[in-house]
Each structure stands twice: as structure tokens, then as C-alpha cells.
Short mmCIF file of C-alpha atoms and ligand atoms in Angstrom, two decimals:
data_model
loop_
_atom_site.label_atom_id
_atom_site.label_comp_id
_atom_site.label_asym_id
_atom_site.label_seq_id
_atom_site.Cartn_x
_atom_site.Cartn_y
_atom_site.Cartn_z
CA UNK S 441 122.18 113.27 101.55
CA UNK S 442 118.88 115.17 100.63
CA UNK S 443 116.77 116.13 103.33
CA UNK S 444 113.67 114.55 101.19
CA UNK S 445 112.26 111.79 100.12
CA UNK S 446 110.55 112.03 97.12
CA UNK S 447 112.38 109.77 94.74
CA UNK S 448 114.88 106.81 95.41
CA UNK S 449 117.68 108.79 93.04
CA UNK S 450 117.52 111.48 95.96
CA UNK S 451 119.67 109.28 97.82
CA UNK S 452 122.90 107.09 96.52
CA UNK S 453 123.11 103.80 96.56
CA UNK S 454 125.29 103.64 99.92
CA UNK S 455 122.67 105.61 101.35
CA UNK S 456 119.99 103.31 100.44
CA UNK S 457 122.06 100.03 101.49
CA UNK S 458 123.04 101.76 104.77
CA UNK S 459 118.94 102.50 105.04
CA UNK S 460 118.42 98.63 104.19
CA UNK S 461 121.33 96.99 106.23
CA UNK S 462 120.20 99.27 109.27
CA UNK S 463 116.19 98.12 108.74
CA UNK S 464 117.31 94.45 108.77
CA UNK S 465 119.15 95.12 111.90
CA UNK S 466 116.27 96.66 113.73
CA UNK S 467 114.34 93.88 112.51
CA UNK S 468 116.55 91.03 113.65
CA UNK S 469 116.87 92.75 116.99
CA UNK S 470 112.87 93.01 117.34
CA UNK S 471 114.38 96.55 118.71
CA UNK S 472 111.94 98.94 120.34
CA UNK S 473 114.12 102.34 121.10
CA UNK S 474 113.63 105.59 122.44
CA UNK S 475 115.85 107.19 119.39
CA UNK S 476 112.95 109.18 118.03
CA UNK S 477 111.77 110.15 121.69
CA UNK S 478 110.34 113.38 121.52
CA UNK S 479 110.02 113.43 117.42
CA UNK S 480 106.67 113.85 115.51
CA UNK S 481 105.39 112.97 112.49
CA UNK S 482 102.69 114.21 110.12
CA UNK S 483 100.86 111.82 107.61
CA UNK S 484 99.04 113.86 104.72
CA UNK S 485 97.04 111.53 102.50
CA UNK S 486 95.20 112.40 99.66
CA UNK S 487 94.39 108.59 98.68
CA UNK S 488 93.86 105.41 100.99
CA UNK S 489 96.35 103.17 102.36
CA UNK S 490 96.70 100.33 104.86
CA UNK S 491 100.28 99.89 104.84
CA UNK S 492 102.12 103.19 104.76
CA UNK S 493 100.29 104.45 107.04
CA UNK S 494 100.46 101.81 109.42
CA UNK S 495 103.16 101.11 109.13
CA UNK S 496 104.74 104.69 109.19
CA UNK S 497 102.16 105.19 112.70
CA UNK S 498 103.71 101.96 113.99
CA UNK S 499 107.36 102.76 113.34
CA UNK S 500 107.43 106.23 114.78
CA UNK S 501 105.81 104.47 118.25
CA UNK S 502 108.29 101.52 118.60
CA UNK S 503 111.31 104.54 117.89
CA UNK S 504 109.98 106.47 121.27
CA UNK S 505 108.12 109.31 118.90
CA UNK S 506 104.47 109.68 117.39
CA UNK S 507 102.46 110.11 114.24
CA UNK S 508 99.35 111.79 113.66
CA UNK S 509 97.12 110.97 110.17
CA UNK S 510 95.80 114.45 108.82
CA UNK S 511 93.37 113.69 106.09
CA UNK S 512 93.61 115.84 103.82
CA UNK S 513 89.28 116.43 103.77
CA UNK S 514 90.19 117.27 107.50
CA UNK S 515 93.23 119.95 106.55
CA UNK S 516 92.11 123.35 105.27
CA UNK S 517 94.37 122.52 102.57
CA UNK S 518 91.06 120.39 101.32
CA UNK S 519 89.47 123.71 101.57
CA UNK S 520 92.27 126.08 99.53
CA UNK S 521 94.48 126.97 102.01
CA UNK S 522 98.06 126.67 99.71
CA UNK S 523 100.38 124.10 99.52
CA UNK S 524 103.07 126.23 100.39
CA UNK S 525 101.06 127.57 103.79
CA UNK S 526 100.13 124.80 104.77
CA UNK S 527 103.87 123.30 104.24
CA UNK S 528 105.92 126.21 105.98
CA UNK S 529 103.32 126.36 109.25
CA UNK S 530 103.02 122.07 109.51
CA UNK S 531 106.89 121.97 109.13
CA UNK S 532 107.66 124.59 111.96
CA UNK S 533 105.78 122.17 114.37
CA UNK S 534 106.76 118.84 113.61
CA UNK S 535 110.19 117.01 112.51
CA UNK S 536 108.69 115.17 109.33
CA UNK S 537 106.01 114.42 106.99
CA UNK S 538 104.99 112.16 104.87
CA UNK S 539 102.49 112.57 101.73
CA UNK S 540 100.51 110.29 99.65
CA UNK S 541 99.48 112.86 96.71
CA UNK S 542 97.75 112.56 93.74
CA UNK S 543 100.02 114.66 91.49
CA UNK S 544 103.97 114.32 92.38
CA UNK S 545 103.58 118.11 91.59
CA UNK S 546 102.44 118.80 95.36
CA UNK S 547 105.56 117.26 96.63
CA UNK S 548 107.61 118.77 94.88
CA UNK S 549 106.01 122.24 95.80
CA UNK S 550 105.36 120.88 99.53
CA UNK S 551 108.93 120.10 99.55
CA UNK S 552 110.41 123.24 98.27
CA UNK S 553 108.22 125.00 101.49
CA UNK S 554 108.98 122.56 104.28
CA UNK S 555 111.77 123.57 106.98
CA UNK S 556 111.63 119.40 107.86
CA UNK S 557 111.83 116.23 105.83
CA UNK S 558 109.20 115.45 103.28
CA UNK S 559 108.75 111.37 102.62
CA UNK S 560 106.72 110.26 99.34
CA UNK S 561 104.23 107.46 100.69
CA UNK S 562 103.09 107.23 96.86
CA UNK S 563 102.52 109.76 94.09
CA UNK S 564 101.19 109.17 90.46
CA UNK S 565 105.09 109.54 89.65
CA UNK S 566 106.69 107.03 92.31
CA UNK S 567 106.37 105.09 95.07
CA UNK S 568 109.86 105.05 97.03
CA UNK S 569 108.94 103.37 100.39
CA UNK S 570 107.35 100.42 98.63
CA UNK S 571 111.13 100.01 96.91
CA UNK S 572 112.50 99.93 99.96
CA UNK S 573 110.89 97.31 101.11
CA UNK S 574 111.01 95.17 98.21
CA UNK S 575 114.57 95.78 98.17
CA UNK S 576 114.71 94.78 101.65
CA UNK S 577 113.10 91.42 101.28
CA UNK S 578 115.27 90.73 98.44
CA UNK S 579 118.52 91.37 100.61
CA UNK S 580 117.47 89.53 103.65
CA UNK S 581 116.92 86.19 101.84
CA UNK S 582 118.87 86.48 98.57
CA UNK S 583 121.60 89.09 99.08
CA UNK S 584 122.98 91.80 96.68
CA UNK S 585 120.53 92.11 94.13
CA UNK S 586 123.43 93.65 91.25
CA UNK S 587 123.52 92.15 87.93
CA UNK S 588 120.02 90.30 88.91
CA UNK S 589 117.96 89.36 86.35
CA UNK S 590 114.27 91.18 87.67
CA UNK S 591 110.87 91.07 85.81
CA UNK S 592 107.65 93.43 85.62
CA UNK S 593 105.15 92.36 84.36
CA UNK S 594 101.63 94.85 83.74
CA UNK S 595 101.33 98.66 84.19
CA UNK S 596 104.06 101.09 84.18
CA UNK S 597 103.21 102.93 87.01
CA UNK S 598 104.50 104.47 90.03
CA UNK S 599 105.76 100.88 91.88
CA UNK S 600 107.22 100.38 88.11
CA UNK S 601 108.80 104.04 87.75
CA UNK S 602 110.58 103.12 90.87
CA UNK S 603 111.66 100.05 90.03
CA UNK S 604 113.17 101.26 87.06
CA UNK S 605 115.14 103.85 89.25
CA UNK S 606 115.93 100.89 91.26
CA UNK S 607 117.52 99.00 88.20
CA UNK S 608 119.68 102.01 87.53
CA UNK S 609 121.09 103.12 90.72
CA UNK S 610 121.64 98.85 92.25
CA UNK S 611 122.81 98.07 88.92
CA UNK S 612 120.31 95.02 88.19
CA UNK S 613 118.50 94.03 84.62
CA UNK S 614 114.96 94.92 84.79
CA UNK S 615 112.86 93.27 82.20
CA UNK S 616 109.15 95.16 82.23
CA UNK S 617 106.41 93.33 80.24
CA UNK S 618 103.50 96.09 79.43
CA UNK S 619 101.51 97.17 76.49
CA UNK S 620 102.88 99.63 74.12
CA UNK S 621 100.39 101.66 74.47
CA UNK S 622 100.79 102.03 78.34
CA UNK S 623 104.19 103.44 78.14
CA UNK S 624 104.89 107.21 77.58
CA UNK S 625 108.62 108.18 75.74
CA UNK S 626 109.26 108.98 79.36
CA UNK S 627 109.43 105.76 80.56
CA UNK S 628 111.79 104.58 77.97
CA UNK S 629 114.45 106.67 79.43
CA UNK S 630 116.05 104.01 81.88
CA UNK S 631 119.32 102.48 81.90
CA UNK S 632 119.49 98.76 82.80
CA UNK S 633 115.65 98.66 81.75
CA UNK S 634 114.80 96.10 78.77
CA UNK S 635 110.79 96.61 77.54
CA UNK S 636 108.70 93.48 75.99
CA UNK S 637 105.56 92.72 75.24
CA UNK S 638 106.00 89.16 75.89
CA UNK S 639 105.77 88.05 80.07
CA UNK S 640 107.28 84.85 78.91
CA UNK S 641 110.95 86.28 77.44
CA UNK S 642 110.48 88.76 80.50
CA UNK S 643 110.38 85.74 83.27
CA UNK S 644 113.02 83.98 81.97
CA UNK S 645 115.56 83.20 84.06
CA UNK S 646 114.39 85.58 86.47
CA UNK S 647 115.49 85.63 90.35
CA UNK S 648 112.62 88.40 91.50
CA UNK S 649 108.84 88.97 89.78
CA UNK S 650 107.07 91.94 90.59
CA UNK S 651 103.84 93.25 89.10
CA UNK S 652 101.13 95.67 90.89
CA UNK S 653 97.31 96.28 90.19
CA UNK S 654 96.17 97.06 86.56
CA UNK S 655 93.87 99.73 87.72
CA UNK S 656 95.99 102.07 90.22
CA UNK S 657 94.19 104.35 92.17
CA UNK S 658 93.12 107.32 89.98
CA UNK S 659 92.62 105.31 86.62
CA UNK S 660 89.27 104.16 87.88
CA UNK S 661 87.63 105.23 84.70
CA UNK S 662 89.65 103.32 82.22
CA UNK S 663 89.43 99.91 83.83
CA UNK S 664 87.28 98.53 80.77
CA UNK S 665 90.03 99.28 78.36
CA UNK S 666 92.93 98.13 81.02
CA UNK S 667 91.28 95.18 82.19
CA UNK S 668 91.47 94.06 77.88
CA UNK S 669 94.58 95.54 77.32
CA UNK S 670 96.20 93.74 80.47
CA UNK S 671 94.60 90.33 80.25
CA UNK S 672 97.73 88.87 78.33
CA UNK S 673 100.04 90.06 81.11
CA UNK S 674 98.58 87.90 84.28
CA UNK S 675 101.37 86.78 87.19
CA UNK S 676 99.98 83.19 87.98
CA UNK S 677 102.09 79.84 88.71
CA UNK S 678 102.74 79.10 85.42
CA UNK S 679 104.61 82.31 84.38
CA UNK S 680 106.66 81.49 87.79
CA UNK S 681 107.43 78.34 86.49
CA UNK S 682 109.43 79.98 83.22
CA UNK S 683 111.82 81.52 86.28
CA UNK S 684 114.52 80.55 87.83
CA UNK S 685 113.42 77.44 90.47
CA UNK S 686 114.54 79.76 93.38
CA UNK S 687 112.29 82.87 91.83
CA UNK S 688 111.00 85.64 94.97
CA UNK S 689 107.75 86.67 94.01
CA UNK S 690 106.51 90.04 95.03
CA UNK S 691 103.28 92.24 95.37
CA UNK S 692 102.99 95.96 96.68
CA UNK S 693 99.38 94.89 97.76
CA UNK S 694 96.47 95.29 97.89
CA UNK S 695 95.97 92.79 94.75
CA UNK S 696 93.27 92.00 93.07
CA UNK S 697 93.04 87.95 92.15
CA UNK S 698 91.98 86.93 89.09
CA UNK S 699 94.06 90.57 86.91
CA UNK S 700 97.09 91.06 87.80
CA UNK S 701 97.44 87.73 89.71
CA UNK S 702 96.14 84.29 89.94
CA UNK S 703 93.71 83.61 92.61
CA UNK S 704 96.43 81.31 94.74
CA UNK S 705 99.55 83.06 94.16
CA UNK S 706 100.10 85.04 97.11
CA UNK S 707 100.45 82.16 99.11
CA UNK S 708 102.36 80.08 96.24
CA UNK S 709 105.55 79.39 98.22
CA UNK S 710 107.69 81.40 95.93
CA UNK S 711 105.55 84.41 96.90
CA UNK S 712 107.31 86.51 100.11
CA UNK S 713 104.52 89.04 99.54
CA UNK S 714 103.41 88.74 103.14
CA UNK S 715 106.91 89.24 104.55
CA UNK S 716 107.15 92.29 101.61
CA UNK S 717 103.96 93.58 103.50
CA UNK S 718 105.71 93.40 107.34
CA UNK S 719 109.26 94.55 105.96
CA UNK S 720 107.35 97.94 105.44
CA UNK S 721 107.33 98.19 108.61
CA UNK S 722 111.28 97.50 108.94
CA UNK S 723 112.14 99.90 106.15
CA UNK S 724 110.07 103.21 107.40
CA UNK S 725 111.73 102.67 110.70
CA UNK S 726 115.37 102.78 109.48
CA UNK S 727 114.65 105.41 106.72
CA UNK S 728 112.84 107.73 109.83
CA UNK S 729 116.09 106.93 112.06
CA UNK S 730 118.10 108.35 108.86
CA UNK S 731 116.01 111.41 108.22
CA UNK S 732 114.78 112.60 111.45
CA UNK S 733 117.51 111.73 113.99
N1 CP Z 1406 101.66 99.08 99.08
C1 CP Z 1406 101.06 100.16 99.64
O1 CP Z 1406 101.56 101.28 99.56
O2 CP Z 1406 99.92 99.87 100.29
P1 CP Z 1406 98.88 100.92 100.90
O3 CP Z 1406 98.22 101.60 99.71
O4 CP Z 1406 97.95 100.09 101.69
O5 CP Z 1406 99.62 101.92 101.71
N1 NVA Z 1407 99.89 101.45 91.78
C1 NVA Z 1407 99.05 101.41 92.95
C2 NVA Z 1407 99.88 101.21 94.15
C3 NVA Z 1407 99.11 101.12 95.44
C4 NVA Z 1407 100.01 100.89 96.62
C5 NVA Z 1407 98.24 102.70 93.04
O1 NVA Z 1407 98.81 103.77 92.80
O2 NVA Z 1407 97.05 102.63 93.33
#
């Protein structure tokens, strides 16, 4: 197993359902345990976040260890001080880290310098964590998720770009509804990943609907032009209706009702996006038991 996280393809799949199955056990067992005693943790964000950093501060406590959040404004990496220096020094103290960067780049180079495991809380690239977690919820009510039918529907971002890897390493049918014009030839490159321009032929028959923000954090200045090109692609009850009856509705969060959503869906009762919020919680915990015990 790679010693980083920076991508869910780092891992295999029995990796990632070990990862999963051992969250859900935690979870069930409402298991507080002194298995990271001793064990620290380093949070580097570049960007916001509520959740994975919560929920990354919160897991390391109820294993026995702690976290510390290191802005990166408060870091004299925000003042110059290389990625690399700042990577070899922070990873001869503590036994992890985990980054929320805005160019995957810096993981990549953080990585490459760090004697300890590096975690991707969310890069322009990929968001790993979050697939955890959504993978997570899917298991713990629906089971296996292989040869699932699963729709997108918006931007093909980073929650997207992991999906996709999602698709091709649990061996489900991804369906992603977006724009032409908001995918790159890289995106294209998926197995198990049909792309549309219709939500409608995407939905069908679906057991799972994801879709994230149209604006992600960074693309600030094009919202005009994505709020336009986007407004076709809305996740609302009647798009859940074109789904199977038993369709799991999902959100990374934070949402913004009335784009990407309707104003009532997160509490439609095919939404689980609440429980998809708490089961980040479950996943950190059994991905830190995997990388830093
Ligand atoms: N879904 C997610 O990563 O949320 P935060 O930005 O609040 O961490
Ligand atoms: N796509 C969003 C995800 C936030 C969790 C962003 O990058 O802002």
C-alpha cells in the first residue's frame, strides 16, 4: 500500500473496502480507542473547510492522538519558506499530514519530501476523503456498489475527478451530465465513465446522484458564465423522480440552494447528505488507523 494519500488509485480496491468495512465498524461500535495514543497530526490548509478539518481534528481525539490546524498564512511557508523545507522538518515531528492545496502540484512535491504520510483533504485535481465517505454511505445502506448505475450531474471537478476514479477501480457505471465546454480531453480518459449533456438520460435508472457546487472554490471569477452555463443541470426532486424509487442522493456540502440544488432537497428523504456529512467523520478515522498505526 502507498504511504500517501493523494489519489484513491494510490490504494486498490481491497484496500479501500478494508478502509470502508473497518470505518463502519468503528462507527457501529461508537468506539473511542487509544490506538493512535501518542500519534500527531498536522492539518495544512490553503482553502476553508468545515468538514475535513473537523472531522480529521475529531477523529485523531476519539483514536487517543491529536491534531493541530496550521494555516498556511500562519506557516512561513505563506511567507516562501519551500515546500520541500517545510515538508522534510514538519514530517520529522509528527506521524501525518493532511493538505487542502490549491494546486495538486504541492502535494505531489510535499509528498515526494515527507518522511510520514501525506492525506489530500482536497486539491483542484481530487478530493479522495470526500469518496470515501460517499462510498461509505453507499455501503452501509445499499451494499456493494459494482455494476451500479451512478449519476453526476454539473461540474467536472475535483469531487467528479474522483468519482470517476471511483467508477474505475469499484467497477460501477458513472453517468456525468456537464457542459462540453467544462470538460478538458483529460477528463474523457475514464473507463466505466459515460458523458451527456442531458441530466435526464444521466438519472435514469440511477441507484446514487451526486452533484457538487457550480462555482468550486478558486473559480470565483467565472461564476457569471457558470451560473448560465450550469442552469440546465440543477439536482431538484424532479430529476430524482427519473431514478430508481430507492435512489441515495448525495452532496459533498456546503451547497448552495437554488444552483446546483433545489432549495428542499437536502432534506428530501432520498437525500443521506447529512449522514454523508457525519460518515466523514467514520472514514478519516479508519483511513488514519490504516496509515498511521
Ligand atoms: N466536503 C468538504 O470537503 O467540506 P469542507 O470544505 O467543509 O471540508
Ligand atoms: N468542489 C468544491 C468542493 C468543496 C468541498 C470546491 O473545490 O470548492
Amino acid at each position: 500500500m502507498n504511504n500517501h494519500f493523494l489519489d484513491l488509485n494510490n490504494y486498490g480496491v481491497e484496500d479501500l473496502e478494508r478502509i470502508i468495512k473497518n470505518s463502519l465498524e468503528l462507527k457501529s461500535k461508537n468506539k473511542v480507542s487509544d490506538a493512535l495514543e501518542g500519534k500527531f497530526l498536522g492539518l495544512i490548509f490553503e482553502k476553508s473547510s468545515t468538514r475535513t478539518r473537523v472531522s480529521f481534528e475529531v477523529a485523531m481525539t476519539q483514536l487517543g492522538g491529536k491534531a493541530s490546524f496550521l494555516s498556511v498564512n500562519d506557516l512561513q511557508l505563506g511567507r516562501g519558506e519551500p515546500i520541500e523545507d517545510t515538508a522534510i522538518v514538519l514530517s520529522s515531528m509528527v506521524d501525518g499530514l493532511v493538505l487542502r492545496t490549491i494546486d495538486h502540484e504541492t502535494q505531489l512535491k510535499f509528498s515526494e519530501n515527507s518522511s510520514v504520510p501525506v492525506i489530500n483533504g482536497l486539491s483542484n485535481k481530487s478530493h479522495p476523503c470526500q469518496l470515501l465517505a460517499d462510498l461509505l454511505t453507499f455501503y452501509e445502506e445499499k451494499g456493494s456498489i459494482k455494476g451500479k448505475k451512478v449519476a453526476w450531474c454539473g461540474d467536472f471537478n475535483n469531487v467528479c475527478f474522483s468519482y470517476a476514479q471511483a467508477a474505475e477501480l469499484f467497477d460501477f457505471e458513472l453517468w456525468v451530465a456537464c457542459p462540453k465546454e467544462f470538460l478538458s480531453v483529460e477528463d474523457y480518459k475514464f473507463k466505466n465513465v459515460t458523458y451527456t449533456q442531458s441530466v435526464s438520460e444521466a438519472v435514469k435508472d440511477s441507484e446514487l446522484i451526486s452533484t457538487d457546487v457550480w462555482i468550486s472554490m478558486g473559480d470565483e471569477t467565472e461564476s457569471k458564465e457558470r451560473i448560465e452555463a450550469f442552469k440546465n443541470y440543477q439536482v431538484n426532486e424532479k430529476v430524482l423522480d427519473q431514478a430508481r424509487s430507492d435512489v441515495m442522493f448525495l452532496h459533498c456540502l456546503p451547497a448552495v440552494k437554488g444552483q446546483e440544488i433545489s432549495t428542499t432537497l437536502l432534506d428530501d428523504q432520498r437525500s443521506r447528505v447529512w449522514r454523508q456529512a457525519e460518515n466523514r467523520l467514520h472514514a478519516q478515522k479508519g483511513l488514519l488507523l490504516e496509515l498511521l498505526n
